[in-house]
Amino acid sequence: MMPIIGNLSDVYGRKALLTVPVTLSIIPPVILAYRRTKKFYYVYYVLRTLTGMICDGGIQCVALAYAADHMSQAKRASAIGILAGVGSAAFVCGTLADHFLSTSQIFQAATIASTIAAVYMQIFLEDTARVKEYSIEDQPILRNNEMEDTELDCETTKNIKVFKKVPSLKDIICFLRKSPTFSLAASVAFLNSLAEGGEQAPFQYFLKARFHFKKDNFADVMLIANICSATSQLLLMPMLVPLIGEEVLLCLGLTAGFTNLLIDSVARKIWVPYTAALLPIFTSLVKPSIQSIVSKQIGPSEQGIAQGCISSISSIANILSPFIYSPLTALFLSEKPPFRYPGFSILCIGLAWLIAVIPSAMIKVIPLTSRRITRNV
């Protein structure tokens, strides 16, 4: 779904496609703001599932493409980091609001916030220019004349128009085959999301069984982690990217993620998960670094579909993660584990980050403009 939304934004403009998920996100909270009976809950659940297929990743990939359209490559990583930091800060505000609002007021506030976002976007957000035709020089991957003779047989012409609006699996393979950097970034995104998915239900199950965590404990840990994430994305990333680059930040964040879960896996005191929650100040830099690296490898007419591909790969990993780690967590917390190491499943989650360091270390960011100059020479 995300590559389709991203590609449609390449064709029809970012604002038009951003309007769809932002508007749809208003519907689910309206239902529970009106009434919270069993029937209304089921209606909410169904609609939240359906709209989430479009909204959860759609808003992000189109927003990233919009940022890439308006920022130079030198400033793009900082812009993407700030965009991620705003999202983390919004999560912090929502968590804090939950402590002061009743259940009915929470959904009312969510409805009002979603409506304000939709209205604000329509009034103040300027649409990107929709170019009808692109020359060969602007088509680094799917629309590159070098792809005419490949076995993938992707359609190209001298002055190619916008290619088909619904990308096929062949088009996604083109991205992976034609850009080694994109392929490496995609593999890192998969492993990163596999670990992030394990940090949700399986890790929470471990904390509940091991340290008897309750709702307030989970909220506190998430609040600490997101405050650190917002701080690093808003302040740290714009300062560090010009100095060391996204590749180093990516490796640093992956290593911090593994260290975080390694500490949690051997923890014996309840304060340890709270302390380890400070490490997302580096781990939170992984995703915006990947998105920035991908953005610099593709042309302006493919930003949407490329970010949509990365978002889809991450979503697949998030779906697979609980099926892998939940049974493993239950096994090692049971009365008869294979060996005595209650946090072994948490260590395995962290190993996904550690393995991701290998492809991340192989990434060499070559800006699109530099590659064009090299080809011309």
Coordinates of C-alpha atoms in Angstrom, one line a residue:
M1 CA 0.0 0.0 0.0
M2 CA 2.8 2.5 0.9
P3 CA 4.6 2.3 -2.5
I4 CA 1.2 2.9 -4.2
I5 CA 0.5 6.0 -2.1
G6 CA 4.1 7.2 -2.5
N7 CA 4.0 6.8 -6.2
L8 CA 0.6 8.5 -6.5
S9 CA 2.1 11.4 -4.6
D10 CA 4.9 11.6 -7.2
V11 CA 2.2 11.8 -9.9
Y12 CA -0.5 14.0 -8.4
G13 CA 1.4 16.0 -5.9
R14 CA 2.2 15.6 -2.2
K15 CA -0.6 17.7 -0.8
A16 CA -3.4 15.8 -2.6
L17 CA -2.1 12.4 -1.4
L18 CA -1.4 13.7 2.1
T19 CA -5.0 14.9 2.4
V20 CA -6.3 11.4 2.1
P21 CA -4.6 9.8 5.2
V22 CA -4.8 12.9 7.3
T23 CA -8.6 13.1 6.7
L24 CA -9.1 9.4 7.3
S25 CA -7.3 9.6 10.6
I26 CA -10.1 11.8 11.9
I27 CA -12.8 9.0 11.7
P28 CA -11.7 6.4 14.3
P29 CA -11.4 8.7 17.3
V30 CA -14.8 10.3 16.5
I31 CA -16.5 7.0 17.1
L32 CA -15.2 6.5 20.6
A33 CA -15.5 10.2 21.4
Y34 CA -19.2 9.8 20.7
R35 CA -19.8 6.6 22.6
R36 CA -17.8 3.8 24.1
T37 CA -20.1 0.8 24.1
K38 CA -19.1 -2.7 23.0
K39 CA -20.6 -2.2 19.5
F40 CA -18.9 1.1 19.0
Y41 CA -15.6 -0.3 20.1
Y42 CA -15.8 -3.0 17.4
V43 CA -16.7 -0.4 14.8
Y44 CA -13.7 1.6 16.0
Y45 CA -11.5 -1.4 15.8
V46 CA -12.5 -2.3 12.2
L47 CA -12.2 1.3 11.0
R48 CA -8.9 1.9 12.8
T49 CA -7.5 -1.3 11.1
L50 CA -8.7 -0.2 7.7
T51 CA -7.6 3.4 8.0
G52 CA -4.3 2.4 9.6
M53 CA -3.4 0.6 6.4
I54 CA -3.3 4.0 4.7
C55 CA -2.6 6.4 7.5
D56 CA 0.1 4.9 9.6
G57 CA 2.7 4.7 6.9
G58 CA 1.1 6.9 4.3
I59 CA 1.4 10.2 6.2
Q60 CA 5.1 9.4 7.0
C61 CA 6.3 8.5 3.5
V62 CA 4.5 11.4 1.8
A63 CA 5.7 13.8 4.4
L64 CA 9.3 12.6 3.9
A65 CA 8.9 13.0 0.1
Y66 CA 7.6 16.5 0.7
A67 CA 10.6 17.4 2.9
A68 CA 12.9 16.0 0.2
D69 CA 11.2 18.2 -2.4
H70 CA 11.9 21.4 -0.5
M71 CA 15.3 20.8 1.0
S72 CA 18.7 20.5 -0.6
Q73 CA 20.7 17.3 -0.1
A74 CA 23.0 19.1 2.4
K75 CA 20.1 20.0 4.7
R76 CA 17.9 17.0 4.0
A77 CA 19.1 14.8 6.8
S78 CA 18.6 17.6 9.4
A79 CA 15.1 18.2 8.0
I80 CA 14.1 14.5 8.2
G81 CA 15.5 14.3 11.7
I82 CA 13.4 17.3 12.8
L83 CA 10.4 15.8 11.2
A84 CA 10.9 12.6 13.2
G85 CA 11.6 14.6 16.3
V86 CA 8.2 16.4 15.9
G87 CA 6.5 13.0 15.8
S88 CA 8.3 11.9 19.0
A89 CA 7.5 15.2 20.7
A90 CA 3.8 14.7 19.8
F91 CA 3.9 11.2 21.3
V92 CA 5.3 12.7 24.5
C93 CA 2.5 15.4 24.6
G94 CA -0.1 12.7 24.0
T95 CA 1.3 10.5 26.9
L96 CA 1.3 13.5 29.2
A97 CA -2.2 14.5 28.2
D98 CA -3.4 11.0 29.1
H99 CA -2.5 11.6 32.7
F100 CA -4.8 14.7 32.9
L101 CA -7.7 13.8 30.7
S102 CA -10.6 11.3 31.2
T103 CA -11.2 8.5 28.7
S104 CA -13.9 10.5 26.8
Q105 CA -11.8 13.6 26.8
I106 CA -8.8 11.7 25.3
F107 CA -10.8 10.8 22.2
Q108 CA -12.3 14.2 21.9
A109 CA -8.9 15.8 22.1
A110 CA -7.6 13.3 19.4
T111 CA -10.5 14.2 17.1
I112 CA -9.9 17.9 17.6
A113 CA -6.1 17.5 17.0
S114 CA -6.7 15.5 13.8
T115 CA -9.2 18.0 12.5
I116 CA -6.8 20.9 13.2
A117 CA -4.1 19.1 11.3
A118 CA -6.3 18.6 8.2
V119 CA -7.5 22.2 8.2
Y120 CA -4.0 23.6 8.8
M121 CA -2.6 21.5 5.9
Q122 CA -5.3 22.7 3.5
I123 CA -4.7 26.3 4.3
F124 CA -0.9 26.6 4.8
L125 CA 0.7 23.7 3.1
E126 CA 1.9 24.5 -0.4
D127 CA 1.8 21.8 -2.9
T128 CA 4.8 20.6 -4.8
A129 CA 5.1 21.3 -8.6
R130 CA 3.9 18.3 -10.6
V131 CA 6.2 17.9 -13.5
K132 CA 4.5 16.1 -16.5
E133 CA 7.7 14.9 -18.2
Y134 CA 11.1 14.1 -17.1
S135 CA 14.3 13.9 -19.0
I136 CA 16.6 10.9 -18.9
E137 CA 19.0 12.8 -16.7
D138 CA 16.5 13.0 -13.9
Q139 CA 15.7 9.3 -13.8
P140 CA 18.4 7.6 -11.7
I141 CA 16.6 4.2 -11.1
L142 CA 13.3 3.3 -12.6
R143 CA 13.5 5.8 -15.4
N144 CA 17.2 5.4 -16.3
N145 CA 18.1 4.7 -19.8
E146 CA 20.7 2.1 -18.6
M147 CA 17.8 -0.2 -17.6
E148 CA 16.6 -0.7 -21.2
D149 CA 18.7 -3.8 -21.6
T150 CA 18.3 -5.4 -18.2
E151 CA 16.4 -8.6 -17.6
L152 CA 13.8 -6.6 -15.5
D153 CA 12.8 -4.7 -18.7
C154 CA 11.6 -1.6 -16.9
E155 CA 9.9 0.9 -19.3
T156 CA 12.0 3.9 -20.3
T157 CA 11.9 6.3 -23.2
K158 CA 14.0 9.3 -24.2
N159 CA 11.6 11.8 -22.6
I160 CA 9.6 9.6 -20.4
K161 CA 6.3 10.5 -18.9
V162 CA 5.2 9.4 -15.5
F163 CA 5.3 5.7 -15.4
K164 CA 2.4 3.6 -14.3
K165 CA 0.6 4.8 -11.3
V166 CA 0.5 1.5 -9.5
P167 CA 4.0 0.2 -9.1
S168 CA 4.6 -3.6 -9.5
L169 CA 6.9 -5.9 -7.8
K170 CA 9.2 -5.6 -10.8
D171 CA 9.6 -1.8 -10.1
I172 CA 10.5 -2.5 -6.5
I173 CA 13.1 -5.0 -7.6
C174 CA 14.5 -2.4 -9.9
F175 CA 15.1 -0.2 -6.9
L176 CA 16.9 -3.0 -5.1
R177 CA 18.9 -4.1 -8.1
K178 CA 19.9 -0.8 -9.6
S179 CA 21.0 0.9 -6.4
P180 CA 23.3 -1.1 -4.0
T181 CA 23.0 1.6 -1.4
F182 CA 19.2 1.4 -1.5
S183 CA 19.4 -2.4 -1.2
L184 CA 21.7 -2.1 1.9
A185 CA 19.4 0.6 3.4
A186 CA 16.4 -1.7 2.8
S187 CA 18.0 -4.6 4.6
V188 CA 19.0 -2.3 7.6
A189 CA 15.4 -1.0 7.6
F190 CA 14.0 -4.6 7.8
L191 CA 16.3 -5.6 10.6
N192 CA 15.7 -2.3 12.5
S193 CA 11.9 -2.8 12.3
L194 CA 12.2 -6.4 13.3
A195 CA 13.9 -5.3 16.5
E196 CA 11.5 -2.4 17.0
G197 CA 8.6 -4.8 16.7
G198 CA 10.2 -7.1 19.3
E199 CA 10.5 -4.1 21.6
Q200 CA 6.7 -3.8 21.7
A201 CA 4.6 -6.8 22.8
P202 CA 7.4 -9.3 23.4
F203 CA 9.5 -6.9 25.4
Q204 CA 6.5 -5.6 27.4
Y205 CA 5.5 -9.2 28.2
F206 CA 9.1 -9.8 29.5
L207 CA 8.9 -6.7 31.7
K208 CA 5.5 -7.7 33.0
A209 CA 6.6 -11.2 33.8
R210 CA 10.1 -10.3 35.1
F211 CA 9.5 -7.1 37.0
H212 CA 5.7 -7.0 37.4
F213 CA 5.3 -3.9 35.3
K214 CA 1.9 -2.3 35.2
K215 CA 0.3 0.3 32.9
D216 CA 2.0 3.3 34.6
N217 CA 5.4 1.6 34.5
F218 CA 5.1 1.0 30.8
A219 CA 3.9 4.6 30.3
D220 CA 6.9 6.0 32.3
V221 CA 9.5 3.9 30.3
M222 CA 7.9 5.0 27.0
L223 CA 7.8 8.6 28.1
I224 CA 11.5 8.6 29.0
A225 CA 12.4 6.9 25.7
N226 CA 10.4 9.3 23.6
I227 CA 11.7 12.4 25.4
C228 CA 15.2 11.1 24.6
S229 CA 14.2 10.4 21.0
A230 CA 12.7 13.9 20.5
T231 CA 15.7 15.6 22.0
S232 CA 18.2 13.7 19.8
Q233 CA 16.2 14.0 16.6
L234 CA 15.4 17.7 17.1
L235 CA 18.8 18.8 18.4
L236 CA 21.5 16.2 18.2
M237 CA 20.9 15.0 14.6
P238 CA 21.1 18.4 12.9
M239 CA 24.4 19.0 14.7
L240 CA 26.0 15.6 14.1
V241 CA 25.1 14.9 10.5
P242 CA 27.3 17.7 9.0
L243 CA 30.2 16.4 11.2
I244 CA 30.1 12.7 10.8
G245 CA 27.4 11.9 8.3
E246 CA 24.3 9.6 8.3
E247 CA 26.4 6.4 7.9
V248 CA 28.2 6.9 11.2
L249 CA 25.0 7.9 13.0
L250 CA 23.3 4.8 11.6
C251 CA 26.0 2.5 13.0
L252 CA 26.0 4.3 16.3
G253 CA 22.2 4.0 16.7
L254 CA 22.2 0.3 15.8
T255 CA 24.9 -0.4 18.3
A256 CA 23.1 1.6 21.0
G257 CA 19.9 -0.4 20.3
F258 CA 21.8 -3.7 20.9
T259 CA 23.4 -2.4 24.0
N260 CA 20.0 -1.3 25.4
L261 CA 18.5 -4.7 25.1
L262 CA 21.7 -6.5 26.2
I263 CA 21.4 -4.6 29.5
D264 CA 17.7 -5.3 29.8
S265 CA 18.3 -9.0 29.1
V266 CA 20.5 -9.4 32.2
A267 CA 18.7 -6.9 34.4
R268 CA 17.8 -8.0 37.9
K269 CA 16.5 -4.7 39.3
I270 CA 13.5 -2.8 38.3
W271 CA 15.4 0.5 37.8
V272 CA 17.6 -1.0 35.1
P273 CA 14.9 -0.8 32.3
Y274 CA 14.4 2.9 33.3
T275 CA 18.1 3.6 32.9
A276 CA 18.4 1.7 29.7
A277 CA 15.5 3.7 28.3
L278 CA 17.9 6.6 28.0
L279 CA 19.8 4.9 25.1
P280 CA 17.1 5.7 22.5
I281 CA 18.8 9.1 22.4
F282 CA 21.0 7.3 19.8
T283 CA 18.7 4.5 18.7
S284 CA 16.1 6.9 17.5
L285 CA 18.6 8.3 14.9
V286 CA 18.5 5.0 13.0
K287 CA 15.2 5.5 11.1
P288 CA 15.8 9.1 10.0
S289 CA 19.3 8.2 8.9
I290 CA 18.0 5.4 6.7
Q291 CA 15.4 7.7 5.2
S292 CA 17.9 10.4 4.5
I293 CA 20.3 7.9 2.9
V294 CA 17.5 6.6 0.6
S295 CA 16.4 10.1 -0.2
K296 CA 19.8 11.1 -1.5
Q297 CA 20.0 8.1 -3.9
I298 CA 17.0 8.9 -6.0
G299 CA 15.6 11.6 -8.2
P300 CA 12.9 14.1 -7.3
S301 CA 10.3 12.2 -9.3
E302 CA 10.8 9.0 -7.2
Q303 CA 10.9 10.2 -3.7
G304 CA 7.4 9.0 -2.8
I305 CA 7.7 5.5 -4.1
A306 CA 11.2 5.0 -2.6
Q307 CA 10.1 6.1 0.9
G308 CA 6.9 4.0 0.4
C309 CA 9.1 0.9 -0.4
I310 CA 11.1 1.4 2.8
S311 CA 8.0 1.9 4.8
S312 CA 6.5 -1.3 3.4
I313 CA 9.6 -3.3 4.2
S314 CA 9.5 -1.9 7.7
S315 CA 5.9 -2.8 8.1
I316 CA 6.5 -6.4 7.0
A317 CA 9.2 -6.7 9.6
N318 CA 6.9 -5.3 12.3
I319 CA 4.3 -8.0 11.4
L320 CA 6.8 -10.8 11.5
S321 CA 8.5 -9.8 14.7
P322 CA 5.8 -10.9 17.2
F323 CA 5.6 -14.3 15.5
I324 CA 9.3 -14.8 16.1
Y325 CA 9.9 -13.2 19.5
S326 CA 6.7 -13.8 21.4
P327 CA 6.9 -17.6 21.5
L328 CA 10.6 -17.3 22.3
T329 CA 9.9 -15.0 25.2
A330 CA 7.2 -17.3 26.5
L331 CA 9.5 -20.3 26.2
F332 CA 12.4 -18.7 28.3
L333 CA 10.0 -17.4 30.9
S334 CA 8.3 -20.7 31.3
E335 CA 9.0 -23.2 34.1
K336 CA 11.1 -25.4 31.8
P337 CA 13.2 -23.3 29.5
P338 CA 16.0 -24.9 27.4
F339 CA 18.5 -23.1 29.6
R340 CA 18.3 -20.6 32.4
Y341 CA 18.4 -17.2 30.8
P342 CA 15.0 -15.4 31.2
G343 CA 16.2 -12.5 29.0
F344 CA 17.5 -14.6 26.1
S345 CA 14.6 -13.6 23.8
I346 CA 15.4 -9.9 24.6
L347 CA 19.0 -10.5 23.6
C348 CA 17.8 -12.1 20.4
I349 CA 15.8 -9.0 19.6
G350 CA 18.9 -6.9 20.2
L351 CA 20.9 -9.2 17.9
A352 CA 18.8 -8.0 15.0
W353 CA 20.3 -4.5 15.6
L354 CA 23.8 -6.0 15.9
I355 CA 23.4 -7.9 12.6
A356 CA 22.2 -4.7 10.9
V357 CA 25.5 -3.0 11.7
I358 CA 27.1 -5.2 9.0
P359 CA 25.1 -3.8 6.0
S360 CA 25.1 -0.4 7.5
A361 CA 28.9 -0.3 7.6
M362 CA 28.9 -1.1 3.9
I363 CA 26.8 1.9 3.0
K364 CA 28.6 4.7 1.2
V365 CA 26.3 7.6 0.5
I366 CA 27.0 9.0 -3.0
P367 CA 24.7 12.0 -3.6
L368 CA 22.7 11.8 -6.9
T369 CA 24.4 14.9 -8.3
S370 CA 27.9 13.4 -7.7
R371 CA 26.8 10.2 -9.5
R372 CA 25.6 12.2 -12.5
I373 CA 28.9 14.1 -12.7
T374 CA 30.8 10.8 -12.6
R375 CA 28.7 9.4 -15.4
N376 CA 29.3 12.4 -17.5
V377 CA 33.0 12.3 -17.0

